[in-house]
Tab-separated table of C-alpha atoms (C1' of nucleotides) in Angstrom:
chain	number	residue	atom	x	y	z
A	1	UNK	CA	21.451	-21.960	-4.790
A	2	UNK	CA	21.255	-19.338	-7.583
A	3	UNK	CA	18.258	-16.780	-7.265
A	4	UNK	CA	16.071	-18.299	-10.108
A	5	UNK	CA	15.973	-21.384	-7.864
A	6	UNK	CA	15.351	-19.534	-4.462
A	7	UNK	CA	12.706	-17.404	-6.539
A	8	UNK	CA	11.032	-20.108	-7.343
A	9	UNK	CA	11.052	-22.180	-4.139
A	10	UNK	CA	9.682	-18.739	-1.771
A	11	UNK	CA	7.471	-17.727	-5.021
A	12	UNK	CA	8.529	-14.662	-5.186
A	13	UNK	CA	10.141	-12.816	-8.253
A	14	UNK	CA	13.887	-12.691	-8.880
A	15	UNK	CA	13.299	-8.617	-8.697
A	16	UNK	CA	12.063	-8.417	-5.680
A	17	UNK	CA	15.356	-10.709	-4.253
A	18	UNK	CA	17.477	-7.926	-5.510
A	19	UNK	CA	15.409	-5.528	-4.259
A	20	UNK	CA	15.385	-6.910	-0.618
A	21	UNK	CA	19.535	-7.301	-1.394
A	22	UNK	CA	19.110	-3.681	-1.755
A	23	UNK	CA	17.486	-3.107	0.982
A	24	UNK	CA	19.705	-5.001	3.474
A	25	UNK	CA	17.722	-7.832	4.352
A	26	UNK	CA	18.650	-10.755	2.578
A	27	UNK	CA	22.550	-11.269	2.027
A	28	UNK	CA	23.990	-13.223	-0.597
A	29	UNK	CA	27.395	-14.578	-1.729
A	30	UNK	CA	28.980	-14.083	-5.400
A	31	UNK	CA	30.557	-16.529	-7.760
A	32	UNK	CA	33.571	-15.216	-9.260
A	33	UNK	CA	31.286	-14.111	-12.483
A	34	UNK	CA	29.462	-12.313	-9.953
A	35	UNK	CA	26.205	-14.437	-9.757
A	36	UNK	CA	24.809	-14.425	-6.708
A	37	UNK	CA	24.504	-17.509	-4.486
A	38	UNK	CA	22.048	-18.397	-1.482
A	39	UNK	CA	22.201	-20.291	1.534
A	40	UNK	CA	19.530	-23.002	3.170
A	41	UNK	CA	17.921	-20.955	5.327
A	42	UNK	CA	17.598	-17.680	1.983
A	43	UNK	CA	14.370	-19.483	1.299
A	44	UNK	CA	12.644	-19.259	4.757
A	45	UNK	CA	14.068	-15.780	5.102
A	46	UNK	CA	12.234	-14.502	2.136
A	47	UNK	CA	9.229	-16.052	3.244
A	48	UNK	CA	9.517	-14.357	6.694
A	49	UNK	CA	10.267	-11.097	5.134
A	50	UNK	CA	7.071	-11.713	2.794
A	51	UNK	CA	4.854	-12.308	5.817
A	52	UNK	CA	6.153	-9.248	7.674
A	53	UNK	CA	5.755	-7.425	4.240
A	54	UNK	CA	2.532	-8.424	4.244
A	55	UNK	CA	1.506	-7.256	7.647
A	56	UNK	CA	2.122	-3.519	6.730
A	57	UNK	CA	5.960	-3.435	7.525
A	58	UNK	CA	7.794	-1.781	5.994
A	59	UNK	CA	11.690	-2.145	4.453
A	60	UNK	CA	13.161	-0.437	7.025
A	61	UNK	CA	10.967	-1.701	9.703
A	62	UNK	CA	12.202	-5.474	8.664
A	63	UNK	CA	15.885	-4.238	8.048
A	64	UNK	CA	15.913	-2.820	11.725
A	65	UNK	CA	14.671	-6.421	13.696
A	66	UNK	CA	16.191	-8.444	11.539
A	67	UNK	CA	19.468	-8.568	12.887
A	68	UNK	CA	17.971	-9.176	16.289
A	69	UNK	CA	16.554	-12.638	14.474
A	70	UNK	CA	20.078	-13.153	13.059
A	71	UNK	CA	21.296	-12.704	16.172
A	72	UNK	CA	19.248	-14.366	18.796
A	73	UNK	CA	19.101	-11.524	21.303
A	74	UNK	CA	17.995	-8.116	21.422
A	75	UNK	CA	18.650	-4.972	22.690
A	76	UNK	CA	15.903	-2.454	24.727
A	77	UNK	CA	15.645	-0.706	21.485
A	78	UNK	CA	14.664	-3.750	19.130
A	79	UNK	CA	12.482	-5.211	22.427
A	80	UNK	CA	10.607	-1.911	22.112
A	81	UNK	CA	10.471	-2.416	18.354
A	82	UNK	CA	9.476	-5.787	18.076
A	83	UNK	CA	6.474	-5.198	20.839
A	84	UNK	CA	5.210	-2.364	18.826
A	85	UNK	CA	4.810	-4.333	15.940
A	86	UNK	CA	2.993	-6.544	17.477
A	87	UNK	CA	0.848	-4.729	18.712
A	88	UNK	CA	0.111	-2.732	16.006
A	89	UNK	CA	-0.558	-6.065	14.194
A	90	UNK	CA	-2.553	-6.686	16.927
A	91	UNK	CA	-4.637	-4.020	16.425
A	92	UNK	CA	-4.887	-4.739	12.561
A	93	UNK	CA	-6.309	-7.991	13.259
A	94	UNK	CA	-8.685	-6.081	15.437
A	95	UNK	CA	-9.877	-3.871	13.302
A	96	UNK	CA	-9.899	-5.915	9.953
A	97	UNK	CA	-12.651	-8.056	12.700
A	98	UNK	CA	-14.742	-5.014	12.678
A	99	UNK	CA	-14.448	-4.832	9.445
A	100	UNK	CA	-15.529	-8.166	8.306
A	101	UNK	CA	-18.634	-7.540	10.880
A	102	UNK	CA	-19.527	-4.724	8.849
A	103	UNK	CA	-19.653	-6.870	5.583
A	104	UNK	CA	-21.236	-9.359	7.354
A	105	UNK	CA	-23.691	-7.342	8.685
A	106	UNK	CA	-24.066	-6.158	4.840
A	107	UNK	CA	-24.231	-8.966	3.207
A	108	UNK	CA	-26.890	-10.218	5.699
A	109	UNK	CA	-28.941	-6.869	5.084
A	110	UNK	CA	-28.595	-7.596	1.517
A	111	UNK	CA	-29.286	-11.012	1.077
A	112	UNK	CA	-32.724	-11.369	3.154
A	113	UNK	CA	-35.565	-9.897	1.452
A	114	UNK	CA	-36.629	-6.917	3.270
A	115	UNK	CA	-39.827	-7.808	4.341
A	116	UNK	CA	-41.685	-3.988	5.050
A	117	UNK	CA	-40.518	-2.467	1.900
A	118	UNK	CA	-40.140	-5.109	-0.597
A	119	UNK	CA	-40.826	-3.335	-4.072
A	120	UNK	CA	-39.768	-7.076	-5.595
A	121	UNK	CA	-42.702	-8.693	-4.697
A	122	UNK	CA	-46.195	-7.949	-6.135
A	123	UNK	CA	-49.283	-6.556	-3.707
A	124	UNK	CA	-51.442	-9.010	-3.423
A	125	UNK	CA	-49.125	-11.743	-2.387
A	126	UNK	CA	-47.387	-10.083	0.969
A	127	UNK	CA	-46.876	-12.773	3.681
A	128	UNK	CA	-46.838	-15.512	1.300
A	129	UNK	CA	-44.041	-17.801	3.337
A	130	UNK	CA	-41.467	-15.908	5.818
B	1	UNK	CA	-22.662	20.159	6.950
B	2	UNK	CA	-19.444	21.146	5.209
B	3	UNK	CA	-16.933	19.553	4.310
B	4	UNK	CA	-14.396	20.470	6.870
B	5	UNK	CA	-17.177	19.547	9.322
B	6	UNK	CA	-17.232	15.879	7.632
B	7	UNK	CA	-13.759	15.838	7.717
B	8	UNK	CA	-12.885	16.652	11.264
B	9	UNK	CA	-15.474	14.061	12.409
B	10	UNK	CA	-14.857	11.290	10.342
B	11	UNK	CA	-11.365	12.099	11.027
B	12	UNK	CA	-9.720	12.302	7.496
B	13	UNK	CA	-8.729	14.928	5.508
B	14	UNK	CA	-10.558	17.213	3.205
B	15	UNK	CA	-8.653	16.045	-0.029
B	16	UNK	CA	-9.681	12.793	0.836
B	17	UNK	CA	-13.065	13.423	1.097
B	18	UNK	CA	-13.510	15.348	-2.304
B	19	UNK	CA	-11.294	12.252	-3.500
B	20	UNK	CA	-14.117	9.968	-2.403
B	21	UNK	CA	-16.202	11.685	-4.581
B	22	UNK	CA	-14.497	11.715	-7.456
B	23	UNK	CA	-14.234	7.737	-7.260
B	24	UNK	CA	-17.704	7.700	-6.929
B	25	UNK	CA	-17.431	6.714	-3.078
B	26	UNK	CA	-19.707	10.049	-1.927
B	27	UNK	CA	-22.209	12.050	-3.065
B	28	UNK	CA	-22.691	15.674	-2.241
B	29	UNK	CA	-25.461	18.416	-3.078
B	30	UNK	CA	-23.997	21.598	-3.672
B	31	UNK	CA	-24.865	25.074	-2.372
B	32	UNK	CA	-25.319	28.208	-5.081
B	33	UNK	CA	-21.593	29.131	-5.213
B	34	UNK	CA	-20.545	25.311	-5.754
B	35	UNK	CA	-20.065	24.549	-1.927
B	36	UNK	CA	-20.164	20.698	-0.931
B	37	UNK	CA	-23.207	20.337	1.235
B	38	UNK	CA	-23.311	16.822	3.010
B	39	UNK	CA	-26.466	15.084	4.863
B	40	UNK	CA	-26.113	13.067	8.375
B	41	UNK	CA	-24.720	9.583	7.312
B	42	UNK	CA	-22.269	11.307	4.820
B	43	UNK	CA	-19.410	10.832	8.689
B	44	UNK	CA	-20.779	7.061	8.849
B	45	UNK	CA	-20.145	6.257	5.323
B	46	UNK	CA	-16.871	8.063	5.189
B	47	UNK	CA	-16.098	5.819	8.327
B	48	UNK	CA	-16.900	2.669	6.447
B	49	UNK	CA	-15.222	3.787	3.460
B	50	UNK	CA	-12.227	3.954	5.843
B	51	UNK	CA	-12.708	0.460	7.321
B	52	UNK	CA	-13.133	-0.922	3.603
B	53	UNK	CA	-9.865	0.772	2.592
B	54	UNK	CA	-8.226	-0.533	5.644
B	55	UNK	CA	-9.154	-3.926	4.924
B	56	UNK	CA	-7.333	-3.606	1.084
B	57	UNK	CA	-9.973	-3.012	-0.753
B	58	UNK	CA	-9.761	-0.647	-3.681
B	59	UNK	CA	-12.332	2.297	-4.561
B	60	UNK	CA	-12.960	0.049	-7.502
B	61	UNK	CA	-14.291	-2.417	-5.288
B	62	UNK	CA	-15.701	-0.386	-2.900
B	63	UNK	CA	-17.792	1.723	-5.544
B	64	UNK	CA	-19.022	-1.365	-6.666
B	65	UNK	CA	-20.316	-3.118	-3.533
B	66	UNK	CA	-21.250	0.946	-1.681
B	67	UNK	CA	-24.763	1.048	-4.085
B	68	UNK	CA	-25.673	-2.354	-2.998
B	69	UNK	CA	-24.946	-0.911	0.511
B	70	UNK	CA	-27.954	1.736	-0.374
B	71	UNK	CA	-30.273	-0.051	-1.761
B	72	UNK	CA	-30.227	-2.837	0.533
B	73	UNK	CA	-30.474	-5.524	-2.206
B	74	UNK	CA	-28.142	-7.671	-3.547
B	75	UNK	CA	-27.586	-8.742	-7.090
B	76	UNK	CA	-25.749	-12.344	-7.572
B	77	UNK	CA	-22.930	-10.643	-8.558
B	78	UNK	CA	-22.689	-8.336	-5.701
B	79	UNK	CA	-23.377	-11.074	-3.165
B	80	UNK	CA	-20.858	-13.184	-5.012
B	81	UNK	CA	-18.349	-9.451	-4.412
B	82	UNK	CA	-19.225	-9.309	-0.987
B	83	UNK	CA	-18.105	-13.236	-0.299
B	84	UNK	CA	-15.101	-13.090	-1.901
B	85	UNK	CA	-14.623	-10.092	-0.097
B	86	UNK	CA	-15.516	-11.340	3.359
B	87	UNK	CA	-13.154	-14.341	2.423
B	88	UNK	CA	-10.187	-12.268	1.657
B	89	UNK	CA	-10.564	-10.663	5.074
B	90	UNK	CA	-10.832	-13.612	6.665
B	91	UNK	CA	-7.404	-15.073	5.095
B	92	UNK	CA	-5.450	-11.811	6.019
B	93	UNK	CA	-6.663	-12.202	9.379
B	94	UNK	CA	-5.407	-15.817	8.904
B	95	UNK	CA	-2.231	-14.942	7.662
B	96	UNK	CA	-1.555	-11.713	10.315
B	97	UNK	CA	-2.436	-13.944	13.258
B	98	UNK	CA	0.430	-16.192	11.756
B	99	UNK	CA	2.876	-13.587	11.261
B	100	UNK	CA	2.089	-12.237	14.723
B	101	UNK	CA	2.698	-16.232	15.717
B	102	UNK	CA	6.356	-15.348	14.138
B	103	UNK	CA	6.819	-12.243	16.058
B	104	UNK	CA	5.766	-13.560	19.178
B	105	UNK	CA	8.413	-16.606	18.570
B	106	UNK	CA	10.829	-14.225	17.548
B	107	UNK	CA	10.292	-11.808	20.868
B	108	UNK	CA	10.320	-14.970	22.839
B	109	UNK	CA	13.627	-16.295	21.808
B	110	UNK	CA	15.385	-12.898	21.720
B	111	UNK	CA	14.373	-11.756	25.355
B	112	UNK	CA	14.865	-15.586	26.758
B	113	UNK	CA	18.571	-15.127	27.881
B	114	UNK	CA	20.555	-18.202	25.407
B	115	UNK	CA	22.188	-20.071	28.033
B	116	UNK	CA	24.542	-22.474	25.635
B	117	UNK	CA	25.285	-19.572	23.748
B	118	UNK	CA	25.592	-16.525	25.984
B	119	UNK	CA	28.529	-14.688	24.218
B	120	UNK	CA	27.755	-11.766	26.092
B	121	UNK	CA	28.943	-12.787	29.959
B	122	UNK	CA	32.382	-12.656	29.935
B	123	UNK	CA	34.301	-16.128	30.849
B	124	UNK	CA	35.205	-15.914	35.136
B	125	UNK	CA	33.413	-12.684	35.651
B	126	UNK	CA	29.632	-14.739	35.204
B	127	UNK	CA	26.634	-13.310	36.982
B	128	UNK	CA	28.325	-10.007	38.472
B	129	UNK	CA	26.365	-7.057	38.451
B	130	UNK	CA	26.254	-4.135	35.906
C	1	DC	C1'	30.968	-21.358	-33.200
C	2	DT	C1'	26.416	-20.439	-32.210
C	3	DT	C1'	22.268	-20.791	-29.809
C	4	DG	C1'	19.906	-20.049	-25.688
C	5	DC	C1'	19.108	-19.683	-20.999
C	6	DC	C1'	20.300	-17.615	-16.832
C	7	DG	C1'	22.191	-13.762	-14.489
C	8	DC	C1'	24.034	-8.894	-14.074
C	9	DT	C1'	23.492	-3.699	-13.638
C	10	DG	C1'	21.250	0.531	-14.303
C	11	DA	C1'	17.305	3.105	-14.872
C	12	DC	C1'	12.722	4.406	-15.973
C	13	DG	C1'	7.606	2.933	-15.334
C	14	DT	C1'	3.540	1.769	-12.338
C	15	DC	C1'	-0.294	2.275	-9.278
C	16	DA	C1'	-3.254	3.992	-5.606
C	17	DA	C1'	-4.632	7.208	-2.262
C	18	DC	C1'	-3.981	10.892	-1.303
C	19	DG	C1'	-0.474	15.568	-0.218
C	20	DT	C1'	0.485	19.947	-1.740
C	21	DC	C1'	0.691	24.124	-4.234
C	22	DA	C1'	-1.302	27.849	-7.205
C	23	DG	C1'	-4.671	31.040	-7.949
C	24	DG	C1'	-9.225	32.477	-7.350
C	25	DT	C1'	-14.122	32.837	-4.849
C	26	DT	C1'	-17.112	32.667	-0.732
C	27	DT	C1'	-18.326	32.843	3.961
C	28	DT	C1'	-17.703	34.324	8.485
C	29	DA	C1'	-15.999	37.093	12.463
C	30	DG	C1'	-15.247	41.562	14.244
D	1	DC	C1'	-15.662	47.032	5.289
D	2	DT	C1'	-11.967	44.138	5.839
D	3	DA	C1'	-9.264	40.336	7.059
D	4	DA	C1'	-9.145	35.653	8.012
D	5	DA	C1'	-10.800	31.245	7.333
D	6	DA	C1'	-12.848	27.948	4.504
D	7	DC	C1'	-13.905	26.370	-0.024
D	8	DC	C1'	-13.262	25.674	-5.080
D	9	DT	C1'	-10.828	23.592	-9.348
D	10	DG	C1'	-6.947	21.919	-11.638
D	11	DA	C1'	-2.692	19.780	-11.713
D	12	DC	C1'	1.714	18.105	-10.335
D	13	DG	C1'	4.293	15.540	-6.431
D	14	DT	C1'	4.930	11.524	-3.212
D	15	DT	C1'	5.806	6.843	-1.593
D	16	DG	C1'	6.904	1.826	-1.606
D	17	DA	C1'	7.618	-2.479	-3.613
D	18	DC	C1'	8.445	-3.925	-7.064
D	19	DG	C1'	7.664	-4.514	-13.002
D	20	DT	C1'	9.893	-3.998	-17.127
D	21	DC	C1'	13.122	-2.936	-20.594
D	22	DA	C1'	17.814	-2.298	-22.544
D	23	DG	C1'	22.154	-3.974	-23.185
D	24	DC	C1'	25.721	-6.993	-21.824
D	25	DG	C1'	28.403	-11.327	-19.790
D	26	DG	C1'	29.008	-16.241	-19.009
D	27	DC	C1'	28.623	-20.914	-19.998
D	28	DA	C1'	26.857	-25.647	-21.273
D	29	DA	C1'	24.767	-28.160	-25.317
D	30	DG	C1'	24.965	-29.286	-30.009
DNA sequence: CTTGCCGCTGACGTCAACGTCAGGTTTTAG
DNA sequence: CTAAAACCTGACGTTGACGTCAGCGGCAAG
């Protein structure tokens, strides 16, 4: 596969395939022109890399625990790595729960008429229907 | 209070704090000599701020969803702001509870000793010690 | 041969949420 | 009174994951 068509299959933009080239964490093989050329398993890579992108990791972060994926095993180090990234994970899931309590919590503050300071609806006509 | 006093209990820094107020995020009365002066719920609302931040959101989006935070009334457009919102938290939590799915597959299958493909015992020396 | 698409390599641009530094004023502690 | 600590306003620097542009090469169709 060339990288428009791996581009296009992980949705992703033939920039950002260099880029994570650059970065050491997706190989590639060159035609004698130079033109890079993918393997199967480049698209589920880049989608892997996306999701661990997306959970706050950073280049170097993927670069260092991907090998251990490459390579089916892992050392203490990449153990230790690999459970802290979880965890921390972990603990953004945790927190973006709070979170979405608070807005909750706002938007049902917001959305119910406040019934002992309503300055919407007219005296005269409090306690119509709750 | 003062602003370092804001800052050290909502635990962020001081730049950060006059930054919220430049983005419209916080409002502060000022003493004679041009001194931020900040009321009780000025550490809550930097906390929230935080949480809102945390979740992805950007001051844009904040600033435009804080006022209906104050007021306690919601406009259509700022309860249809505050869905979206809610919903976007909800699919990152989707999508990081997936990723962590990954990791956890990933941890699992590089601590699991590979059997079939144990390159690492050496052939006639199998299960000795360290 | 030319047109046109795809790919290549630099290399500078972007954007957001601050960090940091300069240079000056104010408040507080002793 | 003085020194330190805290605050002020600019204003430039930082970082990461790309976007974008310039200029060039290769190659299949017509």
């Amino acid at each position: 596969m060339r990288i428009g068509d791996v581009a296009a299959l992980a949705a992703v933009s033939v920039r950002a395939l260099r880029y994570y080239e650059e970065q050491g964490l997706l190989a590639s093989s060159r035609s004698p022109s130079g033109q890079r050329h993918y393997a199967q398993g480049a698209v589920e890579r880049v989608k892997l890399i996306q999701s661990l992108y997306g959970a706050g990791l950073s280049s170097r972060t993927i670069a260092d625990l991907l090998p251990c994926v490459d390579a089916q095993v892992s050392t203490p180090e990449s153990r230790a790595l690999l459970a802290a990234e979880r965890d921390r994970i972990d603990r953004q899931i945790a927190e973006l729960t709070r979170t979405r309590a608070k807005l909750d919590a706002i938007i049902e503050q917001t959305s119910r008429p406040n019934p002992h300071c309503d300055y919407t609806t007219e005296p005269g006509r409090v306690e119509a229907s709750t």
